[in-house]
Short mmCIF file of C-alpha atoms in Angstrom, two decimals:
data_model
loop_
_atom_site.label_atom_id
_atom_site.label_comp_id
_atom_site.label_asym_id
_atom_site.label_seq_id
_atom_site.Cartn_x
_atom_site.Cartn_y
_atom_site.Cartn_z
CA UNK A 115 -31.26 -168.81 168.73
CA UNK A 116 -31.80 -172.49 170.48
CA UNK A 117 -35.04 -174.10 170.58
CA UNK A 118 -35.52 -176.72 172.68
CA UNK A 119 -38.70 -179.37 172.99
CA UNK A 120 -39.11 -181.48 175.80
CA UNK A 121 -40.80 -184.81 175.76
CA UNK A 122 -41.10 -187.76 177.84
CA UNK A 123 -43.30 -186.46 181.27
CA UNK A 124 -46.30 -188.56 182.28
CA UNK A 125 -47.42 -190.20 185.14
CA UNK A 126 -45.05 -193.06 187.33
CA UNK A 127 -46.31 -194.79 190.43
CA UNK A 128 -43.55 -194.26 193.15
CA UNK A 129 -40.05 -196.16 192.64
CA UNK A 130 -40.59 -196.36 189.32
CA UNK A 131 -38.63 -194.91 186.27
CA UNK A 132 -39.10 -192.43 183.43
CA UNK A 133 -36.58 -190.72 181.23
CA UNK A 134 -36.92 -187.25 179.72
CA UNK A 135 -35.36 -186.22 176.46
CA UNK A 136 -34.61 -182.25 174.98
CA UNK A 137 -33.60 -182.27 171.39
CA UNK A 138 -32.05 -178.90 170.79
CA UNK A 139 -31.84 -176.75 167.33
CA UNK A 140 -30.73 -173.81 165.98
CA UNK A 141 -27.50 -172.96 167.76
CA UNK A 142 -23.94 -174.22 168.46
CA UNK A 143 -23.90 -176.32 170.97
CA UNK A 144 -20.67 -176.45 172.06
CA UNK A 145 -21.17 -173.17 173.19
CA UNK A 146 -24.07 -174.06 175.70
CA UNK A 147 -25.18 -175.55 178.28
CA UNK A 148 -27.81 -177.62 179.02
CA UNK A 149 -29.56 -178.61 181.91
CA UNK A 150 -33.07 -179.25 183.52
CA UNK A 151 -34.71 -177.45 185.56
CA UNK A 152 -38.63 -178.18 187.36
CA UNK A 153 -40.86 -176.08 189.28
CA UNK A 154 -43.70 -177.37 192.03
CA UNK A 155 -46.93 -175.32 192.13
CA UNK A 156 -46.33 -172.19 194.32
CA UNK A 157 -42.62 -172.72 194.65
CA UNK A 158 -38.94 -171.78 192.89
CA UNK A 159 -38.20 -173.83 189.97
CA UNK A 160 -34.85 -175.10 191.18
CA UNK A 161 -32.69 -176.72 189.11
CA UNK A 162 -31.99 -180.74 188.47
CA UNK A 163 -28.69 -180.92 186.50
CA UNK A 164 -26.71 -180.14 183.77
CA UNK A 165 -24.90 -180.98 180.82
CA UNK A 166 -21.94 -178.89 179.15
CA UNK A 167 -21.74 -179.90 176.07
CA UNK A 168 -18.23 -178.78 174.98
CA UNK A 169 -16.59 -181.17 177.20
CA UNK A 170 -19.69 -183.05 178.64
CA UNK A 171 -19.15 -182.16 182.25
CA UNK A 172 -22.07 -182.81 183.99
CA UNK A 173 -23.72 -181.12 187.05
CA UNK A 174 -26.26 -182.63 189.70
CA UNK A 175 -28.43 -181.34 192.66
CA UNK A 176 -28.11 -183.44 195.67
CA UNK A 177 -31.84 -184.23 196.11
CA UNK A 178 -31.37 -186.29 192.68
CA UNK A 179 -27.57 -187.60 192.88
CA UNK A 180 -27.88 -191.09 192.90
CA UNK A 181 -31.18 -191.10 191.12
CA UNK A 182 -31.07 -188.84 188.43
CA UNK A 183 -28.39 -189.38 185.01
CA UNK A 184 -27.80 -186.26 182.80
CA UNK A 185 -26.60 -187.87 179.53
CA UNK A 186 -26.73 -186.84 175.48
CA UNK A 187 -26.59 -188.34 172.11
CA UNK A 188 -23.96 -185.58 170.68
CA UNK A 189 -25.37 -187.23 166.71
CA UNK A 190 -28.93 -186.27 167.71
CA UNK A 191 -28.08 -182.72 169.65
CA UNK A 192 -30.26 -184.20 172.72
CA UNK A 193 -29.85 -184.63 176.24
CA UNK A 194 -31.92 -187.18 178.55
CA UNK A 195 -33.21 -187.43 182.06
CA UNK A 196 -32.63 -190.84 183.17
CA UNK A 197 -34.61 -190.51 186.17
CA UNK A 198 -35.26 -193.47 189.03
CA UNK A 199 -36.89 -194.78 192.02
CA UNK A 200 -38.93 -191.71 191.86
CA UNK A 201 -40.77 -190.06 195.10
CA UNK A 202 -43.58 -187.85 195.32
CA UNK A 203 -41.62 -185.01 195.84
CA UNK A 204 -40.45 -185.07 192.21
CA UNK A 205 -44.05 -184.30 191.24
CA UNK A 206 -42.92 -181.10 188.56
CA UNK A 207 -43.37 -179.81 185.48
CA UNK A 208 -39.40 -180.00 184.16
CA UNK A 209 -37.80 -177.88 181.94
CA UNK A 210 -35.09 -177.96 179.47
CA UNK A 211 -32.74 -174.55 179.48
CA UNK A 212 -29.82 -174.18 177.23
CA UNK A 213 -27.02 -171.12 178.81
CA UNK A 214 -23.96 -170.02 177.07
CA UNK A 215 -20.36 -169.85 178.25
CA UNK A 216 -21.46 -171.15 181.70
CA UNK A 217 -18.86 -171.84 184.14
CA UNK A 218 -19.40 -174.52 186.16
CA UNK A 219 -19.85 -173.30 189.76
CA UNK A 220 -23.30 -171.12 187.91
CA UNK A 221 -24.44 -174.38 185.83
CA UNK A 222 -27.18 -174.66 188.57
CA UNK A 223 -28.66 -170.70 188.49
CA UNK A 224 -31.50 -169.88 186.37
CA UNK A 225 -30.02 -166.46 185.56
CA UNK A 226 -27.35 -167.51 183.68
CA UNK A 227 -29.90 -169.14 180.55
CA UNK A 228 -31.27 -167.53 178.23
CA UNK A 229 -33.43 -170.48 176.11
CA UNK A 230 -36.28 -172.38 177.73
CA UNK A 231 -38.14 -175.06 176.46
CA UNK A 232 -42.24 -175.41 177.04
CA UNK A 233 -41.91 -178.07 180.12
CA UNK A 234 -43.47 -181.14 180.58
CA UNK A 235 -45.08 -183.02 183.37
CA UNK A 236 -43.88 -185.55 185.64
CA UNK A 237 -45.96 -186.97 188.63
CA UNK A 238 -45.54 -189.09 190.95
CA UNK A 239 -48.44 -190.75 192.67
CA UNK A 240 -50.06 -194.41 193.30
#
């Protein structure tokens, strides 16, 4: 079983920067994995990107590419959210999920994980 703990969310006036971080434990990782997800009030979380970690391909949605770096520290068994010139409408709580065996073209559905961390907030406002 993976747990996951998100940290990192708080509050970033627009254009600015903030960088999440999920340390994982209790699983191999190299079977997983891991990406972020967020969810708006009263809509779908959707998901942000992703990180394989057996061969550290990574996976982005194209409302973030260009903005957004999915990166780990393989010692530490922890990804980050490098996240930039942020816009109100990345005003989310964002989750870390961890998936096994996930082949890359289902990286970005929610079906295919199974661990979840508790969220944390990110808002975006001046």
């Amino acid at each position: 079983q993976v747990q996951l703990v998100e940290s990192g969310g708080g509050s970033v006036q627009p254009g600015g920067s903030l960088t999440l971080s999920c340390a994982a434990s209790g699983g191999t990782l190299s079977d997983y994995t891991l990406s972020w997800f967020r969810r708006v009030p009263g809509k779908e979380r959707e998901f942000v990107a992703g990180l394989r970690w057996r061969d550290g391909h990574t996976s982005r949605a194209d409302s973030v590419k260009g903005r957004f770096t999915i990166s780990r520290d393989k010692p530490k068994n922890t990804i980050y959210l490098q996240m930039r010139n942020l816009n109100s409408e990345d005003t989310a709580v964002y989750y870390c999920a961890a998936g096994p065996r996930l082949i890359v073209s289902s990286i970005p559905r929610q079906s295919g994980y199974n661990y979840w961390g508790q969220g944390t907030q990110v808002t975006v406002s001046s």
